[in-house]
Short mmCIF file of C-alpha atoms in Angstrom, two decimals:
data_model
loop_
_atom_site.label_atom_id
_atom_site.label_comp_id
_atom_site.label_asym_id
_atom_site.label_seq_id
_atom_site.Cartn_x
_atom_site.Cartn_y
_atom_site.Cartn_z
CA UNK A 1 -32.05 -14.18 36.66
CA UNK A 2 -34.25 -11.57 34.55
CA UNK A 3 -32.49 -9.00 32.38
CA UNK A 4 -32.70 -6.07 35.18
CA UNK A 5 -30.80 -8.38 37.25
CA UNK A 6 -28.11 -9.03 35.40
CA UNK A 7 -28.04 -5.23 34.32
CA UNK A 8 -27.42 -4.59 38.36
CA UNK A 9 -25.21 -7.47 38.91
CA UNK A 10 -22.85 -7.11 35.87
CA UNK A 11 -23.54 -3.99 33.55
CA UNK A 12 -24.38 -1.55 35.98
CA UNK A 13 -20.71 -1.21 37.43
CA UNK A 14 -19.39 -0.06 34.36
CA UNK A 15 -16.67 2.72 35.15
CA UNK A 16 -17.49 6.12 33.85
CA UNK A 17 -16.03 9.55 33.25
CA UNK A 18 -16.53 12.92 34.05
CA UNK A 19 -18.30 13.62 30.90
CA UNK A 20 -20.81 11.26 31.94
CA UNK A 21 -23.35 12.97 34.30
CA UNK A 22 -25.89 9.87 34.19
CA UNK A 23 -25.03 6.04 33.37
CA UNK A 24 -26.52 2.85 33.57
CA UNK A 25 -29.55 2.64 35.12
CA UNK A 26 -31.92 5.03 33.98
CA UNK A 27 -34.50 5.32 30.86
CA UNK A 28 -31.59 7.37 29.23
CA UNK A 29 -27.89 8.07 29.89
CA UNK A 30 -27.12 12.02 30.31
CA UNK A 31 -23.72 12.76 28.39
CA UNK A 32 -21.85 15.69 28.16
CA UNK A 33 -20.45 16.55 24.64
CA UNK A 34 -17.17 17.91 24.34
CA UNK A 35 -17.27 21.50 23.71
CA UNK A 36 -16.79 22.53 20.23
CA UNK A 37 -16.49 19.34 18.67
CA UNK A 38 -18.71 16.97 16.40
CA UNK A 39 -19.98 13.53 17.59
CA UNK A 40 -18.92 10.79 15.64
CA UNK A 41 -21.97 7.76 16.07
CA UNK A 42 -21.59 4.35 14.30
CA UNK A 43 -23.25 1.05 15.41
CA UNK A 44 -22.21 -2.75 14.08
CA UNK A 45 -24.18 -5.91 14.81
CA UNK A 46 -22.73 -9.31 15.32
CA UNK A 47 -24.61 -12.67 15.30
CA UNK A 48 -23.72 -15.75 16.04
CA UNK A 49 -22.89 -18.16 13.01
CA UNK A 50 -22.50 -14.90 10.56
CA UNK A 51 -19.61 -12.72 12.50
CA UNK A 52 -18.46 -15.13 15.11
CA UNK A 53 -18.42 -19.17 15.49
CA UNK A 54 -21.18 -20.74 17.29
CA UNK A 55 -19.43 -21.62 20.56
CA UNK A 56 -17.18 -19.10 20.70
CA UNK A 57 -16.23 -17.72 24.22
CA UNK A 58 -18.34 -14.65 25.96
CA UNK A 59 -14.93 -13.10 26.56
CA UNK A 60 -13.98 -13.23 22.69
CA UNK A 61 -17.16 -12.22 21.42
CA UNK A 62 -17.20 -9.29 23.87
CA UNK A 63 -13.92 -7.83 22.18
CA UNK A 64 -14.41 -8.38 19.33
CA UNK A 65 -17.58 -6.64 19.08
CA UNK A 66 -16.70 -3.55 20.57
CA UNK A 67 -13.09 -3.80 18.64
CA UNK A 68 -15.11 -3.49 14.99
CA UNK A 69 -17.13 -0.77 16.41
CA UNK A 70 -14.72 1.20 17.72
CA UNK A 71 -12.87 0.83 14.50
CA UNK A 72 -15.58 2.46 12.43
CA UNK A 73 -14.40 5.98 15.08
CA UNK A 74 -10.67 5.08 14.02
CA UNK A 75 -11.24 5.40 10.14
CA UNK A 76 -12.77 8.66 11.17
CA UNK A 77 -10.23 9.93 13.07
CA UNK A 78 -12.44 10.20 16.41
CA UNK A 79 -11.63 10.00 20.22
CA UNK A 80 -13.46 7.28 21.63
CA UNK A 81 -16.08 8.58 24.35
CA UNK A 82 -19.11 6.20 24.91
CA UNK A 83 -20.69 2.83 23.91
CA UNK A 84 -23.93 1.59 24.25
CA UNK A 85 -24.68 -2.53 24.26
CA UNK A 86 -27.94 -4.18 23.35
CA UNK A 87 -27.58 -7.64 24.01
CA UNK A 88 -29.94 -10.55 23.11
CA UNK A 89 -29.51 -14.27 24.82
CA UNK A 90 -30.98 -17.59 24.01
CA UNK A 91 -31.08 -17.64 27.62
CA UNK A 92 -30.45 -16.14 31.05
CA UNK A 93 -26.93 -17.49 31.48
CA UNK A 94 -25.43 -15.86 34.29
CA UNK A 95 -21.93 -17.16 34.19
CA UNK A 96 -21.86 -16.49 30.68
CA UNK A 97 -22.77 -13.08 31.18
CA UNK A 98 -20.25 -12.36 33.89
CA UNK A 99 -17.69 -13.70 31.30
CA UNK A 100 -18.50 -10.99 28.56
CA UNK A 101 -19.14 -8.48 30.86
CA UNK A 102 -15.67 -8.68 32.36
CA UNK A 103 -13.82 -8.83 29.48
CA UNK A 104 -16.14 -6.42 27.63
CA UNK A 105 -15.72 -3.71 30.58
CA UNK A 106 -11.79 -4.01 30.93
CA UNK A 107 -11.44 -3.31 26.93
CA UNK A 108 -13.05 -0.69 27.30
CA UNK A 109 -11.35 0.90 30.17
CA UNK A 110 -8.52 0.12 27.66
CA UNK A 111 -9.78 2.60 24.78
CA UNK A 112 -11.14 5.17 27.75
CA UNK A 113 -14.59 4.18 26.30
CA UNK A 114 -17.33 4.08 28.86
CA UNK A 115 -20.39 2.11 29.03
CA UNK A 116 -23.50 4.27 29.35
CA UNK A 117 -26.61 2.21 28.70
CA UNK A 118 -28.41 -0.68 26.26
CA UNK A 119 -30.80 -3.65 26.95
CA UNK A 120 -30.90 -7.54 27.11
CA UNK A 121 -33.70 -9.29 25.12
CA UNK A 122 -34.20 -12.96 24.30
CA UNK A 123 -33.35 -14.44 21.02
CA UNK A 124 -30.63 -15.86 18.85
CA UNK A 125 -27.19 -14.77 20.28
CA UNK A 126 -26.62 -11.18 18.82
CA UNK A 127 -24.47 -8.47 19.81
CA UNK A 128 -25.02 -4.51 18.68
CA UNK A 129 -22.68 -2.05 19.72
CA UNK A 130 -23.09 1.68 19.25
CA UNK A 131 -20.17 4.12 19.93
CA UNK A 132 -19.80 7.37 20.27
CA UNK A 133 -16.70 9.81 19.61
CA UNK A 134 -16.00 13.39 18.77
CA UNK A 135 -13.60 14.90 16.30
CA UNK A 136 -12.87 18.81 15.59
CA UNK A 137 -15.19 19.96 13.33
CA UNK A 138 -14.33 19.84 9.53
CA UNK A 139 -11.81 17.30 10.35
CA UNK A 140 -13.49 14.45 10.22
CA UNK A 141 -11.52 11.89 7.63
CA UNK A 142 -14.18 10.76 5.30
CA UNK A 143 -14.21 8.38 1.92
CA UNK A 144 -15.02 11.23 -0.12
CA UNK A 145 -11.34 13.06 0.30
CA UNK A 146 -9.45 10.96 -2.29
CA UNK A 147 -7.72 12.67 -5.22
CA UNK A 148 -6.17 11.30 -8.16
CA UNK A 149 -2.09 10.30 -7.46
CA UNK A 150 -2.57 10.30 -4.06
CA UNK A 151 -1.12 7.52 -2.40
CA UNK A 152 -2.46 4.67 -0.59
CA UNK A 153 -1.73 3.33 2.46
CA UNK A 154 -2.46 0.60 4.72
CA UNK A 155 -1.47 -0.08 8.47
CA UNK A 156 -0.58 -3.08 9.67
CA UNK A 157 -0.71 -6.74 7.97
CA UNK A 158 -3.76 -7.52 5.67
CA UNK A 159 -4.69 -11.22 5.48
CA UNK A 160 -4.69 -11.90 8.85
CA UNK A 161 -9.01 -12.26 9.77
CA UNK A 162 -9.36 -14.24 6.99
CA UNK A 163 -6.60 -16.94 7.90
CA UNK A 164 -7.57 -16.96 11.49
CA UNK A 165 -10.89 -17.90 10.77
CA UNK A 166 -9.62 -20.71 8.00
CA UNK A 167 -7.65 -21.75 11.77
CA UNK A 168 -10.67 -21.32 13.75
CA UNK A 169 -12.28 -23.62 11.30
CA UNK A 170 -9.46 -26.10 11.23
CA UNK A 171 -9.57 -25.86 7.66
CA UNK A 172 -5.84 -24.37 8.28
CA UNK A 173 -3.09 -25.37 10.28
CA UNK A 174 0.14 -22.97 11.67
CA UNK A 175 2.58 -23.72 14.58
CA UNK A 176 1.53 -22.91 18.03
CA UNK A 177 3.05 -19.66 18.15
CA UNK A 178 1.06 -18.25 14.97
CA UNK A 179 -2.00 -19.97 16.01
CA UNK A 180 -2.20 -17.61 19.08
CA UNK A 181 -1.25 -14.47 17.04
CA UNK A 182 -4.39 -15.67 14.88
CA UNK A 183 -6.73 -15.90 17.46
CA UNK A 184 -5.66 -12.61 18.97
CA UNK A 185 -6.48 -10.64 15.78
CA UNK A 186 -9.51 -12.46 15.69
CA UNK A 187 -10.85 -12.49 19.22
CA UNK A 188 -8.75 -9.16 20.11
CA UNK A 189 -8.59 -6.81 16.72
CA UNK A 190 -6.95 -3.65 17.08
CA UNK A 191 -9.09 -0.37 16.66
CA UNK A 192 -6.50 1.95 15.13
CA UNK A 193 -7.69 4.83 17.19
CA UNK A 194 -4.46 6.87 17.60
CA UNK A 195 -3.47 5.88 14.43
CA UNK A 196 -6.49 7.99 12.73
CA UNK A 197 -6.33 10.62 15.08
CA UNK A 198 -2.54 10.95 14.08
CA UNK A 199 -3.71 11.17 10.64
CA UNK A 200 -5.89 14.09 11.17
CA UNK A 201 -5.13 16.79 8.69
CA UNK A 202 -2.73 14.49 6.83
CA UNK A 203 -5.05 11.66 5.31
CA UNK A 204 -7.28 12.88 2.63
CA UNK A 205 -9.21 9.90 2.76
CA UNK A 206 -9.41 7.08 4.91
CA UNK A 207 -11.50 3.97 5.68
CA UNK A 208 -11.14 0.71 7.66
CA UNK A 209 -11.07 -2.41 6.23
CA UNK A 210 -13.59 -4.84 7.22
CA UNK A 211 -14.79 -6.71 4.26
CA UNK A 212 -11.68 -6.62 2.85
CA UNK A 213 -9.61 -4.36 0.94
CA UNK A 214 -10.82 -4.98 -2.39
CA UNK A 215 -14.53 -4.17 -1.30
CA UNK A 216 -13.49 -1.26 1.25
CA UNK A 217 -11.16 0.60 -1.17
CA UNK A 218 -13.81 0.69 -4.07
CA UNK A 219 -15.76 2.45 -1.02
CA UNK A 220 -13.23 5.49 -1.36
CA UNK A 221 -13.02 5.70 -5.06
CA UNK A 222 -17.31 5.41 -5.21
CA UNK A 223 -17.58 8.25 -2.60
CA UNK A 224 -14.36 10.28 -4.13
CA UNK A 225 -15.30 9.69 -8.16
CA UNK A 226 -11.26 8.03 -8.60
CA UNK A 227 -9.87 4.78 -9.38
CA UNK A 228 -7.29 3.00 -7.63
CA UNK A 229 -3.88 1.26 -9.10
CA UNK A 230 -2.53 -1.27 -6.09
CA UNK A 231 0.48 -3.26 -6.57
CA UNK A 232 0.35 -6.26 -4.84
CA UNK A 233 3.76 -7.08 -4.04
CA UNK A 234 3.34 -4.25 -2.03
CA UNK A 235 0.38 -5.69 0.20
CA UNK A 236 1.83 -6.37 4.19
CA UNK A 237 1.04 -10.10 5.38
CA UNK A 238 2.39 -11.07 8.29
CA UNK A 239 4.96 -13.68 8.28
CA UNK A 240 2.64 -16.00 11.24
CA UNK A 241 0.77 -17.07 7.68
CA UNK A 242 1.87 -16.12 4.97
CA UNK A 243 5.23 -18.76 4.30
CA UNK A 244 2.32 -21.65 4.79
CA UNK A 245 -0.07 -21.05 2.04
CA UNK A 246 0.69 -20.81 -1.86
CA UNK A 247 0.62 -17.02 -3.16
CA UNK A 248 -2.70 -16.68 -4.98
CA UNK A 249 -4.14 -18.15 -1.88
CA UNK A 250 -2.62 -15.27 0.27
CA UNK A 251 -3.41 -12.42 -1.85
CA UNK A 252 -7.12 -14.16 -1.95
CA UNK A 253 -7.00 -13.05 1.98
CA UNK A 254 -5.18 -10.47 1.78
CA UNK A 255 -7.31 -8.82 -0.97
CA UNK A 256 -10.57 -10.36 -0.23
CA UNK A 257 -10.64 -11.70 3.30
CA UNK A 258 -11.69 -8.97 5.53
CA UNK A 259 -11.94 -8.98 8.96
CA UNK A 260 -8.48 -7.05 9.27
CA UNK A 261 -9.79 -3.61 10.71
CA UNK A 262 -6.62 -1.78 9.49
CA UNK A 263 -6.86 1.70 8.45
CA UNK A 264 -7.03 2.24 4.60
CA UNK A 265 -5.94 5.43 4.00
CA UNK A 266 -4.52 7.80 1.06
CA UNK A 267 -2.04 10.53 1.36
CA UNK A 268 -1.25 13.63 -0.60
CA UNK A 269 1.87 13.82 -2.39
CA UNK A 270 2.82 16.97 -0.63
CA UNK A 271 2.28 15.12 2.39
CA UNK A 272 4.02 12.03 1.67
CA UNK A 273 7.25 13.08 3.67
CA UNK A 274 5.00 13.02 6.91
CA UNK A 275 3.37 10.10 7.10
CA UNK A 276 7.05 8.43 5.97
CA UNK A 277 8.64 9.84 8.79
CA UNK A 278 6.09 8.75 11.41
CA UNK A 279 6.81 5.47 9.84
CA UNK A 280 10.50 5.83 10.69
CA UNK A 281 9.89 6.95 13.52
CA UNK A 282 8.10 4.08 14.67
CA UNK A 283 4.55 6.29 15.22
CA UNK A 284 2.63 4.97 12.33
CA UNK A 285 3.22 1.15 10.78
CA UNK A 286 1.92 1.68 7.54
CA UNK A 287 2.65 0.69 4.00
CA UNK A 288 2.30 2.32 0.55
CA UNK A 289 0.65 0.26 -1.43
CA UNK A 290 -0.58 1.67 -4.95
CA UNK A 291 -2.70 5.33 -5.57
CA UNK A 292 -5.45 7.47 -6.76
CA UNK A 293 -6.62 7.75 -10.10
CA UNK A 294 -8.55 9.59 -11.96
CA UNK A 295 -10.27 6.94 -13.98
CA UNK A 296 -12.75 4.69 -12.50
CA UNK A 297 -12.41 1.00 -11.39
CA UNK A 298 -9.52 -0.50 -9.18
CA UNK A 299 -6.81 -2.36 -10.76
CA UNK A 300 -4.74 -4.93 -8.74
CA UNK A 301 -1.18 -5.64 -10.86
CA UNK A 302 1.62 -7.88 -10.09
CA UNK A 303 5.03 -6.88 -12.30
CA UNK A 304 2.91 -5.04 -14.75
CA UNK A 305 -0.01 -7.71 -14.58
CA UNK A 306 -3.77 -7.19 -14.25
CA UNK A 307 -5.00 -9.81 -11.54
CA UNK A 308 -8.40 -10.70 -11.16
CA UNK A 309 -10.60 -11.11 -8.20
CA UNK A 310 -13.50 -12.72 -8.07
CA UNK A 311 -14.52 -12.06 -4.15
CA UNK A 312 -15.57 -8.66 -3.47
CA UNK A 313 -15.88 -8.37 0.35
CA UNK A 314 -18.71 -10.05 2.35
CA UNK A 315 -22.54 -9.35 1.30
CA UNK A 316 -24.94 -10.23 3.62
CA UNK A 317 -27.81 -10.37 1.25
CA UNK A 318 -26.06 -12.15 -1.69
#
């Protein structure tokens, strides 16, 4: 089977919306844009052996590579709208492309995220996903927004990537029950789409965390001039992991680890009461976890304590 088959046979029937006057199928799709709003455009690349195990299944590797990239709209506070897929094979493997494309279409459909167009090339087993989303003009939530005593917050459990893949690599061992919780935030991340678009307006600053919290928070104070002060008693880790390892071990993953895709996020103090209500609530799981400074550098403490760090978040030219 040749790439324009497997376009026909599995791609092109890819459900779309109204805002989509041309799909699959053409040299280019024809979108409609949301009237009065910005789009929000970010593309991630995945390759086999670097972002994902060799061997891992097409239904996996299909989530998870449109998870990440729809969590790059999240930490901007976008709607989801489109996705385009460029997909390169060692080989023509139909079966294996019915695999992804199934799961790759129905997570979509999830996140109301439509598949408009890409390609399928031979080489090494990479993935590239570019979405597209649109948020209200000068509402964006950007690094750059981060003042000094906000506070910091992060959503959900941090740790979790980087002891699924110690799992996935049997170089780590958890009851049953755990095991499948790992593999689900590995194979299945959550974009925290209605999470940022909650945080519209509230969030001065936000960010997801992909190479780790360490490496994406130093993002924030770079592009906002501030430090950061986290406690790290403070840090969530889910319980699946945490009682199995010895502490410095799961603040390494916690800290370092990456692969979350939480929402890093800080919060003026003015709008503190908010965001901790929407936690009450049950809207928003989220954690306070240090704050803004106004001098540079980010410093992790434990009961007064400077801890050091020596991993800074995944480099892929180091």
């Amino acid at each position: 089977m040749n790439e324009f088959a497997l376009i026909r046979q599995h791609f092109a029937k890819a459900i779309v919306n109204d805002d989509v006057a041309l799909g699959i199928g053409d040299d280019c799709a024809l979108l409609i844009p949301p009237s009065g709003k910005h789009l929000a455009v970010s593309m991630d690349t995945l390759v086999a052996g670097t972002h994902f195990p060799e061997g891992m299944a097409a239904k996996h590797i299909a989530t998870r590579a449109l998870a990440t990239a729809l969590s790059d709209l999240a930490a901007m506070g976008a709607e989801a709208l489109w996705f385009t897929l460029a997909l390169t094979l060692p080989k023509a493997d139909e079966p294996w492309v019915g695999e992804f494309c199934e799961s790759l279409l129905h997570f979509a459909d999830t996140h109301n995220c439509a598949l408009v167009g890409g390609d399928i090339t031979r080489g090494p087993l990479t993935v590239s996903v570019q979405v597209h989303g649109a948020v209200t003009p000068n509402t964006a939530l950007k690094r750059s927004g981060a003042k000094p005593d906000d506070i910091i917050y992060v959503t959900g459990s941090l740790g979790d990537g980087a002891a699924a893949l110690a799992v996935l690599q049997q170089k780590f061992t958890v009851r049953r029950s755990s095991q499948d919780y790992l593999q689900q935030r590995f194979y299945r991340p959550t974009p925290r789409l209605q999470e940022g678009q909650l945080l519209v307006g509230t969030a001065s600053a936000a960010i997801d965390i992909s190479d780790g919290l360490l490496a994406d928070l130093g993002h924030i104070c770079d592009a906002s001039g501030a430090g950061a002060l986290v406690n790290v008693n403070r840090l969530p880790m889910s319980e699946h992991w945490r009682s199995s390892v010895s502490l410095d071990k799961a603040l390494d993953w916690a800290v370092s680890g990456g692969d979350d895709y939480e929402l890093c996020f800080t919060v003026p103090r003015e709008k503190i009461n908010t965001v901790e209500e929407w936690i009450r609530q049950g809207r928003l799981k989220a954690t306070a976890i240090g704050k803004i400074t106004a001098n540079a550098g980010i410093f992790m403490v434990n009961n007064g304590k400077t801890l050091e760090f020596d991993v800074e978040g995944y480099k892929h030219f180091d």
